[in-house]
Coordinates of C-alpha atoms and ligand atoms in Angstrom, one line a residue:
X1249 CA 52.4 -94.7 36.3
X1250 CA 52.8 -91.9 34.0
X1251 CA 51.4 -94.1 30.8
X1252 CA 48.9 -94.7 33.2
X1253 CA 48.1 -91.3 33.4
X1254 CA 48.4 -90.7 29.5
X1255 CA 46.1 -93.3 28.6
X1256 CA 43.2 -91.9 30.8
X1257 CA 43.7 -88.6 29.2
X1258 CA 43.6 -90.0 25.9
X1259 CA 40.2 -91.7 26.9
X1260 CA 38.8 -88.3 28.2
X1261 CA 39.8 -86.4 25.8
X1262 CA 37.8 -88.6 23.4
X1263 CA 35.0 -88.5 25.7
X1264 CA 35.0 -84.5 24.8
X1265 CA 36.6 -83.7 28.4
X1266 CA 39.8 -81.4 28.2
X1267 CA 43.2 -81.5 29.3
X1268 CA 43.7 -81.6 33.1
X1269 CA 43.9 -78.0 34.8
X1270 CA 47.1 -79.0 36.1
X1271 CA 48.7 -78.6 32.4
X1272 CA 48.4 -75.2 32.3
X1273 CA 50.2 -74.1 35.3
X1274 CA 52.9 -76.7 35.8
X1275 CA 56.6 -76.3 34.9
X1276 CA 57.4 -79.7 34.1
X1277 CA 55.0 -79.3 31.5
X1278 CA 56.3 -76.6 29.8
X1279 CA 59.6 -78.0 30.0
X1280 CA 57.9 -80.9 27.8
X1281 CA 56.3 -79.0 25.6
X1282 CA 59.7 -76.8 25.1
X1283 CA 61.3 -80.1 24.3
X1284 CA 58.6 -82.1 22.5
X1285 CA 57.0 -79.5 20.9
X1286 CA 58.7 -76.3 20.4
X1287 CA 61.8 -77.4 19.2
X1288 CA 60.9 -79.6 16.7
X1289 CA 58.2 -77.3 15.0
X1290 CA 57.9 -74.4 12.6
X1291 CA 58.1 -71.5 14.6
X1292 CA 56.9 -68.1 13.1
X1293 CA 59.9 -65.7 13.1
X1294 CA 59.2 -62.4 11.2
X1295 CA 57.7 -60.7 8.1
X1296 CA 60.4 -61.2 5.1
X1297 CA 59.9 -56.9 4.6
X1298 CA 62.0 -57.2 8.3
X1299 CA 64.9 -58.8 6.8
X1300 CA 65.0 -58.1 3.1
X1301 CA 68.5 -56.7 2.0
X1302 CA 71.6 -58.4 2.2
X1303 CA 73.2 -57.3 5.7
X1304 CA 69.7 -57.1 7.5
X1305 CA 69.3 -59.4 10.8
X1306 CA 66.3 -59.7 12.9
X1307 CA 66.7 -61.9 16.7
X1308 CA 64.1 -63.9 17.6
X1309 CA 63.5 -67.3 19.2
X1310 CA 62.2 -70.2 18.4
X1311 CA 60.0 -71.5 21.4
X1312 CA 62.5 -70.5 23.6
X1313 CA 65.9 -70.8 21.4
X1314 CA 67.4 -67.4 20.6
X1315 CA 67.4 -67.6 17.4
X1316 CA 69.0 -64.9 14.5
X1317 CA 67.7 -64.4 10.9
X1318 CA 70.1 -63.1 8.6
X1319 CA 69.8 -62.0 5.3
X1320 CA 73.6 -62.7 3.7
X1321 CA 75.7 -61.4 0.7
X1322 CA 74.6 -62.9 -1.7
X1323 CA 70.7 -62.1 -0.6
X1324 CA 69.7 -65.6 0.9
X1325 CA 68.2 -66.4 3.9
X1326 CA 70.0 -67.8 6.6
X1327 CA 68.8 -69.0 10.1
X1328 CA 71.2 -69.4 13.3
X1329 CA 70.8 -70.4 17.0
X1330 CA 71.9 -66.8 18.2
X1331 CA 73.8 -68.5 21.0
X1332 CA 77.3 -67.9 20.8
X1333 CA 79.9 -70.7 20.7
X1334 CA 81.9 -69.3 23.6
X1335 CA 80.0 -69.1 26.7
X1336 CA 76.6 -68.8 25.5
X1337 CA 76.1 -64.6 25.5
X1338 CA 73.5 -64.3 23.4
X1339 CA 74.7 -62.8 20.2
X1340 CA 72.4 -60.3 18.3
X1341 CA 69.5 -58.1 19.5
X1342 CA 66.8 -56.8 17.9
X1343 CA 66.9 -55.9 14.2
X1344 CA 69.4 -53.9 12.0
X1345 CA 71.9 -54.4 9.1
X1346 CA 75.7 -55.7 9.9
X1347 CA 78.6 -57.2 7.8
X1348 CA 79.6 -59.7 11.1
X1349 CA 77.4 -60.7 13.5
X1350 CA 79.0 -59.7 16.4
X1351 CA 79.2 -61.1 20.4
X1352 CA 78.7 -58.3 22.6
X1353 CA 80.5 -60.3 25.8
X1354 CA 83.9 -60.8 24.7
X1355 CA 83.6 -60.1 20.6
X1356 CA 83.8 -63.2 18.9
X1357 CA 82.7 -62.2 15.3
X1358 CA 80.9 -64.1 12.9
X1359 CA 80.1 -63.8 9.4
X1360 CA 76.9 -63.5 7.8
X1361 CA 76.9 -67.0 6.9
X1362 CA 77.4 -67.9 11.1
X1363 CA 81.3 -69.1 10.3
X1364 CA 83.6 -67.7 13.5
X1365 CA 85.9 -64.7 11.8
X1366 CA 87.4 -63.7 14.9
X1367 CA 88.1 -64.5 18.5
X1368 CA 89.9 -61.7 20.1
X1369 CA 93.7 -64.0 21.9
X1370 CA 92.4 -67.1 20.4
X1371 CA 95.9 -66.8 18.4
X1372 CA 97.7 -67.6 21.7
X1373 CA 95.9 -70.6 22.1
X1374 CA 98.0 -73.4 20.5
X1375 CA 95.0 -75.7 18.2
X1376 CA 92.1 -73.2 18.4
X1377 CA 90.8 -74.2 15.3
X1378 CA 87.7 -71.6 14.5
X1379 CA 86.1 -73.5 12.0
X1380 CA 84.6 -75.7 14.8
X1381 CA 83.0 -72.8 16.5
X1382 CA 80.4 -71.4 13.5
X1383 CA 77.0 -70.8 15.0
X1384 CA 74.5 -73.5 14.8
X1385 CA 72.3 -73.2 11.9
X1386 CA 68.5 -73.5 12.0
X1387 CA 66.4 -74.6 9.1
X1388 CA 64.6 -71.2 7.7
X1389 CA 61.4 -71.3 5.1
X1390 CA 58.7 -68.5 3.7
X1391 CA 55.6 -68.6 2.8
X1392 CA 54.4 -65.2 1.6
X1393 CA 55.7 -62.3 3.8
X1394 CA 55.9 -65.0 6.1
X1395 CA 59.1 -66.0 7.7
X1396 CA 59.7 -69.0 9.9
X1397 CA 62.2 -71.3 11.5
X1398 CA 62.6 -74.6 12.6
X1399 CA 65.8 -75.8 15.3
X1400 CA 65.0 -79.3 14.1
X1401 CA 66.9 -80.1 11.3
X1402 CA 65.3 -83.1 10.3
X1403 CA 62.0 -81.3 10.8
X1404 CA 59.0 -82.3 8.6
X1405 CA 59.0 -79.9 5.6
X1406 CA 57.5 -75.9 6.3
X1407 CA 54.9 -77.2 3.5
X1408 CA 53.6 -80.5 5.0
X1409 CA 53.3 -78.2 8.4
X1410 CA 51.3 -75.1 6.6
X1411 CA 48.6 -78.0 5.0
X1412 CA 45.7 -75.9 3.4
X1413 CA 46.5 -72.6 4.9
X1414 CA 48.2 -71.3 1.0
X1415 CA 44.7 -72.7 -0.3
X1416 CA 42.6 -71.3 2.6
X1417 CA 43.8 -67.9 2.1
X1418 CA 43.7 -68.0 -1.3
X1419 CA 40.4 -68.7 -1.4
X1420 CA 40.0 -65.2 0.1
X1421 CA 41.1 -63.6 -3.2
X1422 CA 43.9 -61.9 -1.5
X1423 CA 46.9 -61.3 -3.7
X1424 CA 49.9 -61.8 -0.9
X1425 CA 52.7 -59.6 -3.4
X1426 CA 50.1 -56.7 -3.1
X1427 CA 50.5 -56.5 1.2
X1428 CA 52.7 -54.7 2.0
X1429 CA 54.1 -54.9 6.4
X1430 CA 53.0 -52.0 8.6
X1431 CA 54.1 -53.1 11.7
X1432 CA 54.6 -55.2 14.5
X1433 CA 52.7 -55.5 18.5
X1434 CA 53.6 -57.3 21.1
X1435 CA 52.3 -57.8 24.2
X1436 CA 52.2 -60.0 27.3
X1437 CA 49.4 -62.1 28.7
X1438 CA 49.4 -63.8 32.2
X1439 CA 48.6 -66.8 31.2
X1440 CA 49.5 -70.3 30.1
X1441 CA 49.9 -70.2 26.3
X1442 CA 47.7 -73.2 25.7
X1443 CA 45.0 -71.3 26.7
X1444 CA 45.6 -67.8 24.6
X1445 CA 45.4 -70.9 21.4
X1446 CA 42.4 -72.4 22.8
X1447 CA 40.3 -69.4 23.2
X1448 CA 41.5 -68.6 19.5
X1449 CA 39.9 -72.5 18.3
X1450 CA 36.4 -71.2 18.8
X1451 CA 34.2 -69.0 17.8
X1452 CA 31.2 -70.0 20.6
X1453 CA 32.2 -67.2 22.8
X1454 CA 32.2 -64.7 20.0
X1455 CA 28.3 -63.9 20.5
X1456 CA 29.1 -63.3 24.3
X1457 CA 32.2 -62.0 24.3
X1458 CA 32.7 -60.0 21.0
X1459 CA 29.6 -58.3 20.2
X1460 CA 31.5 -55.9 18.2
X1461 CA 33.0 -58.9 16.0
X1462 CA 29.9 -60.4 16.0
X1463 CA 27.8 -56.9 14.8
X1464 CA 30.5 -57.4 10.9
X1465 CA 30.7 -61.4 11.3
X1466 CA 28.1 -64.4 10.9
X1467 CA 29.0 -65.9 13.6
X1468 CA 25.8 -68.3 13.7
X1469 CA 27.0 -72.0 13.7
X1470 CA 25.1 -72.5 10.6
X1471 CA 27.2 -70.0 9.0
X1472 CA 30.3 -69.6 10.8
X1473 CA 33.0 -72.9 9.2
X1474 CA 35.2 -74.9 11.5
X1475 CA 37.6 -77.6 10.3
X1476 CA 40.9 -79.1 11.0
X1477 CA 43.6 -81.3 9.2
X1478 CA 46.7 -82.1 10.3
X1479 CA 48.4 -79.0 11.8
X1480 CA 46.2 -76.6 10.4
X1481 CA 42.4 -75.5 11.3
X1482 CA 40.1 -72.7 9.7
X1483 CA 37.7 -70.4 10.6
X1484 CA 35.9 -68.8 8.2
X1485 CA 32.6 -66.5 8.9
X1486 CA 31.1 -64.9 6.3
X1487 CA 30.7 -61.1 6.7
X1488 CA 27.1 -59.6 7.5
X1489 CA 24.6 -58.3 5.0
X1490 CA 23.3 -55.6 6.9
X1491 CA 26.7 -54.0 7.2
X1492 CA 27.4 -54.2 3.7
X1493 CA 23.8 -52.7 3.1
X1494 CA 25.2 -50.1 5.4
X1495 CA 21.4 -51.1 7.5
X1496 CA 23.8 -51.5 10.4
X1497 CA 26.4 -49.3 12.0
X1498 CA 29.8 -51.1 12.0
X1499 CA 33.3 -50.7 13.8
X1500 CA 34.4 -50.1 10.7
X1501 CA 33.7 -50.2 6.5
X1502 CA 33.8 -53.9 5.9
X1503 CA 33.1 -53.6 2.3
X1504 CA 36.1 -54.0 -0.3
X1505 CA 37.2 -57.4 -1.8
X1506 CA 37.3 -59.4 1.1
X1507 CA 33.7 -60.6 2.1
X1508 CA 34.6 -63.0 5.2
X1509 CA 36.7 -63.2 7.9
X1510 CA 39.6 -66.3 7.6
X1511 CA 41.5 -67.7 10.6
X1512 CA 44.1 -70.0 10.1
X1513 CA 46.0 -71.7 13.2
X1514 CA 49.1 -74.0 12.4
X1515 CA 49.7 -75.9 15.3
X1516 CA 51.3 -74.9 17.5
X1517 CA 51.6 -71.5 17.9
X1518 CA 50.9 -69.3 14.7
X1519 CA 48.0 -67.6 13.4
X1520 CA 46.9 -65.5 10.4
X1521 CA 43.8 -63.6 10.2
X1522 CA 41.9 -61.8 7.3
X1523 CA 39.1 -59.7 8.0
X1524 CA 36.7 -58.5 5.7
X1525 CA 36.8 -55.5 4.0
X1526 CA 40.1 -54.3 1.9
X1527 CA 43.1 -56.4 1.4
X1528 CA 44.6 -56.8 5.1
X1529 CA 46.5 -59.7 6.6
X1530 CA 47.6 -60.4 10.4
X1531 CA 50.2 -62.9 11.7
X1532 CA 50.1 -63.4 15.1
X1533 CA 52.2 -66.2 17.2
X1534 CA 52.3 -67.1 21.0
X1535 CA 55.6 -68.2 22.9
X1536 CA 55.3 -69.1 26.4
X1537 CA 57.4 -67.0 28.5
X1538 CA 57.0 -69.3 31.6
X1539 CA 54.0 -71.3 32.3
X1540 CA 51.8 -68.4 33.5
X1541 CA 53.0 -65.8 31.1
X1542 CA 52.8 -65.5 27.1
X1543 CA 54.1 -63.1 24.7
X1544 CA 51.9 -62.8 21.6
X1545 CA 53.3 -61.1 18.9
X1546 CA 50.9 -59.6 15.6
X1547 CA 52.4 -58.6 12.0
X1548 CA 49.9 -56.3 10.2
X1549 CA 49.7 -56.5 6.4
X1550 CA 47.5 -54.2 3.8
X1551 CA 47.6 -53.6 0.6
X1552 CA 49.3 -50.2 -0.3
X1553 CA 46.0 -48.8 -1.8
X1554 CA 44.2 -49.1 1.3
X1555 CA 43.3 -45.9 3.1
X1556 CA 45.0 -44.6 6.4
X1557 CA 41.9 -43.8 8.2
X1558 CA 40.4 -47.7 7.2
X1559 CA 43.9 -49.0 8.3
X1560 CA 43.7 -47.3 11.9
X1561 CA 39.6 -48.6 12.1
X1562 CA 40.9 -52.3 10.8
X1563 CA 43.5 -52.3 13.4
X1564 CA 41.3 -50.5 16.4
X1565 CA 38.7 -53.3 15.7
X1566 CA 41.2 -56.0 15.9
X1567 CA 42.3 -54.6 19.1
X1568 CA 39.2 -54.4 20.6
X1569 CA 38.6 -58.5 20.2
X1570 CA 42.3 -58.7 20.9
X1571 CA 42.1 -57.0 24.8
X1572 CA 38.3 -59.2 24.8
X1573 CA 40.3 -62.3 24.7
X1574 CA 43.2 -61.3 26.8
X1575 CA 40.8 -60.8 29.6
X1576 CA 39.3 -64.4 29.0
X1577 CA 42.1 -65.5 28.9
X1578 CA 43.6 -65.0 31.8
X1579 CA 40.7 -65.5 33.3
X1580 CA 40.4 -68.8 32.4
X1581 CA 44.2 -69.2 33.9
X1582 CA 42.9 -67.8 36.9
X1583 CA 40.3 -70.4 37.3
X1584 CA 42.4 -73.7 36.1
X1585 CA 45.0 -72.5 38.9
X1586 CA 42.3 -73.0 41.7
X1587 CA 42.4 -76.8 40.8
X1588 CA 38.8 -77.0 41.4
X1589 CA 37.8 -78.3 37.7
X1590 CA 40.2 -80.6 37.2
X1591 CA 38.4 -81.6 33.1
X1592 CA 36.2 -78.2 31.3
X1593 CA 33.9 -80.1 29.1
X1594 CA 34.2 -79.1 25.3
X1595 CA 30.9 -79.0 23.3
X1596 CA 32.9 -81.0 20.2
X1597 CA 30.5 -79.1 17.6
X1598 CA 31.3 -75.8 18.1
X1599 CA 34.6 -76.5 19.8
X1600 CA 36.3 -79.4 18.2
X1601 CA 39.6 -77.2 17.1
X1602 CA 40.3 -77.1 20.9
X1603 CA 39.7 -81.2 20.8
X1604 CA 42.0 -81.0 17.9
X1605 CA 44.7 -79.3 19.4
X1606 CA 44.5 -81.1 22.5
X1607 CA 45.3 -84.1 20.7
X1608 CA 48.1 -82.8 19.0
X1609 CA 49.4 -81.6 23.0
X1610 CA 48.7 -85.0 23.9
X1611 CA 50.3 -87.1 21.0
X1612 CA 53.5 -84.4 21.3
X1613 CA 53.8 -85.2 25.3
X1614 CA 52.7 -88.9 25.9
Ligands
FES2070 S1 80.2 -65.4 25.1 FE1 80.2 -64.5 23.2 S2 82.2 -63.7 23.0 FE2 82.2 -64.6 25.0
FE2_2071 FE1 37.8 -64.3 20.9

């Protein structure tokens, strides 16, 4: 029945129809896609700045596995399942610098390199061997300031998964060792996560919704760039005349190096976004929380020369689109939970990221 089900999906899809409604608010779903999908594919974890000196950890998790980045003795990376080999506490918190990474339920200490140093009594129990009980590593990669981890060890490489995104944002002109992190936001939507990625795959709402965006940004179609491959797809709009001619007033100065705006999604979850103006980067990620909730999570990135006062602008106008699509977004939750559409027709020109991505959902699930 349920390859039933698949196939007819896989025919609609094609016919430019979307997923069913139903896939955004069912559990069994997101228990697929946590199994399917999130543990087998590079998951954003942190800027490198947030774990750069030997000692320094960050927690995080990988779709939903706790996962800990650690930065050991001898300065490398390291990547473990932050679940301790006990009784499952979760071991680190937050961020900070340690020699052991410590169990806050009944101290078992680790080392840096996730081997079990100590189990407070384990020395009355005759054949506890400790070297069976080191934390389960994850793989770890970088690309830039980027961090990011992957609970699949046989996992397709960090570079097949990023595709053209090095080239896309090179193309920008940005030079990555000039950015330096400013910080990180989080916040919480009430809404399935597929939809928070969806509204990001296209740029058609952008004259409706964003007319801030859309006063710096081409976002004519004629101008405005859509294309996928594999993993990855791009937006890239070039910036507006009239506000580099200053004939416009804009949210902000958009004039520096940086003369279009660049989004770059890698399936499933992680985003990076350049707008133009001076040297700035953004990389943003979605986790579901359940299947009505997501926390998205932004890293901001500019260049040390850039001024305070254009920081705080670059970052209020990012906001501003930010809290735009929030509200779509959970709107569009809203509406897919009444079960009264079961297919939204896509309009493939300006929309086929979301066909993309869909099929990438699909082929993950069925
Ligand atoms: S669960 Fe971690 S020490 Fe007991
Ligand atoms: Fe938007």
């Amino acid at each position: 029945m349920l390859r039933g089900m698949f196939s007819e999906i896989r025919e609609r899809l094609e016919a430019g129809y979307t997923l069913p409604a139903g896939w955004y608010s069912d559990s069994a779903i997101l228990a697929l896609e946590r199994e399917r999908i999130f543990k087998h594919t590079w998951q954003y974890a942190c800027a490198t700045a947030q774990v750069s000196e030997p000692g320094d950890y960050f927690a995080t998790k990988a779709g939903s596995i706790p996962v800990v980045l650690v930065r050991d003795k001898g300065g490398e990376l390291k990547g473990f399942v932050n679940v301790c080999r006990h009784r499952g506490h979760v071991v680190m918190q937050g961020s900070g610098h340690r020699e052991t990474l410590q169990c806050p339920y009944h101290a078992w200490t680790y080392g840096l390199d996730g081997c079990l140093l100590k189990a407070p009594r384990s020395e009355r129990e005759p054949g506890f061997d400790s070297d069976n009980y080191s934390l389960f590593p994850v793989q770890v990669g970088t690309w830039g300031p980027f961090i990011y981890v992957n609970a699949d060890l046989e996992a397709d490489s960090l570079e097949e998964t990023l595709g053209v995104l090095p080239e896309t944002v090179a193309e920008t002109g940005i030079d990555l060792d000039s950015l330096k992190f400013h910080h990180r936001g989080e916040y919480v939507i009430e809404a399935n996560w597929k939809i928070a990625v969806e509204n990001y795959l296209e740029c058609y709402h952008c004259p409706v919704a964003h007319t801030g965006f859309s006063s710096v940004i081409n976002v004519d179609p004629d101008e405005y760039a859509l294309a996928s491959s594999g993993y990855v797809s791009t937006q890239k709009g070039p910036v507006r005349s009239s506000v580099l001619e200053g004939k416009k007033a804009a949210p902000y100065d958009a004039t520096g190096e940086i003369d279009r705006s660049t989004s770059v999604f890698v399936f499933p979850n992680f985003t990076v976004d350049i707008i133009p103006g001076p040297p700035n980067m953004n990389g943003g990620a979605w986790f579901p929380i359940d299947e009505r909730r997501t926390l998205g999570t932004y890293d901001y990135f500019f260049s040390e020369d850039v001024p305070q006062k254009t920081v705080e602008e670059m970052i209020a106008f990012n906001e501003q689109v930010g809290a735009e699509d929030n509200s779509l977004v959970e709107s569009v939750h809203a509406g897919l939970e009444s079960g009264m559409v079961e297919h939204g027709r896509l309009l493939p020109t300006s929309e086929h990221l979301i066909q993309h991505f869909q099929r990438l959902i699909y082929s993950y699930l069925s």
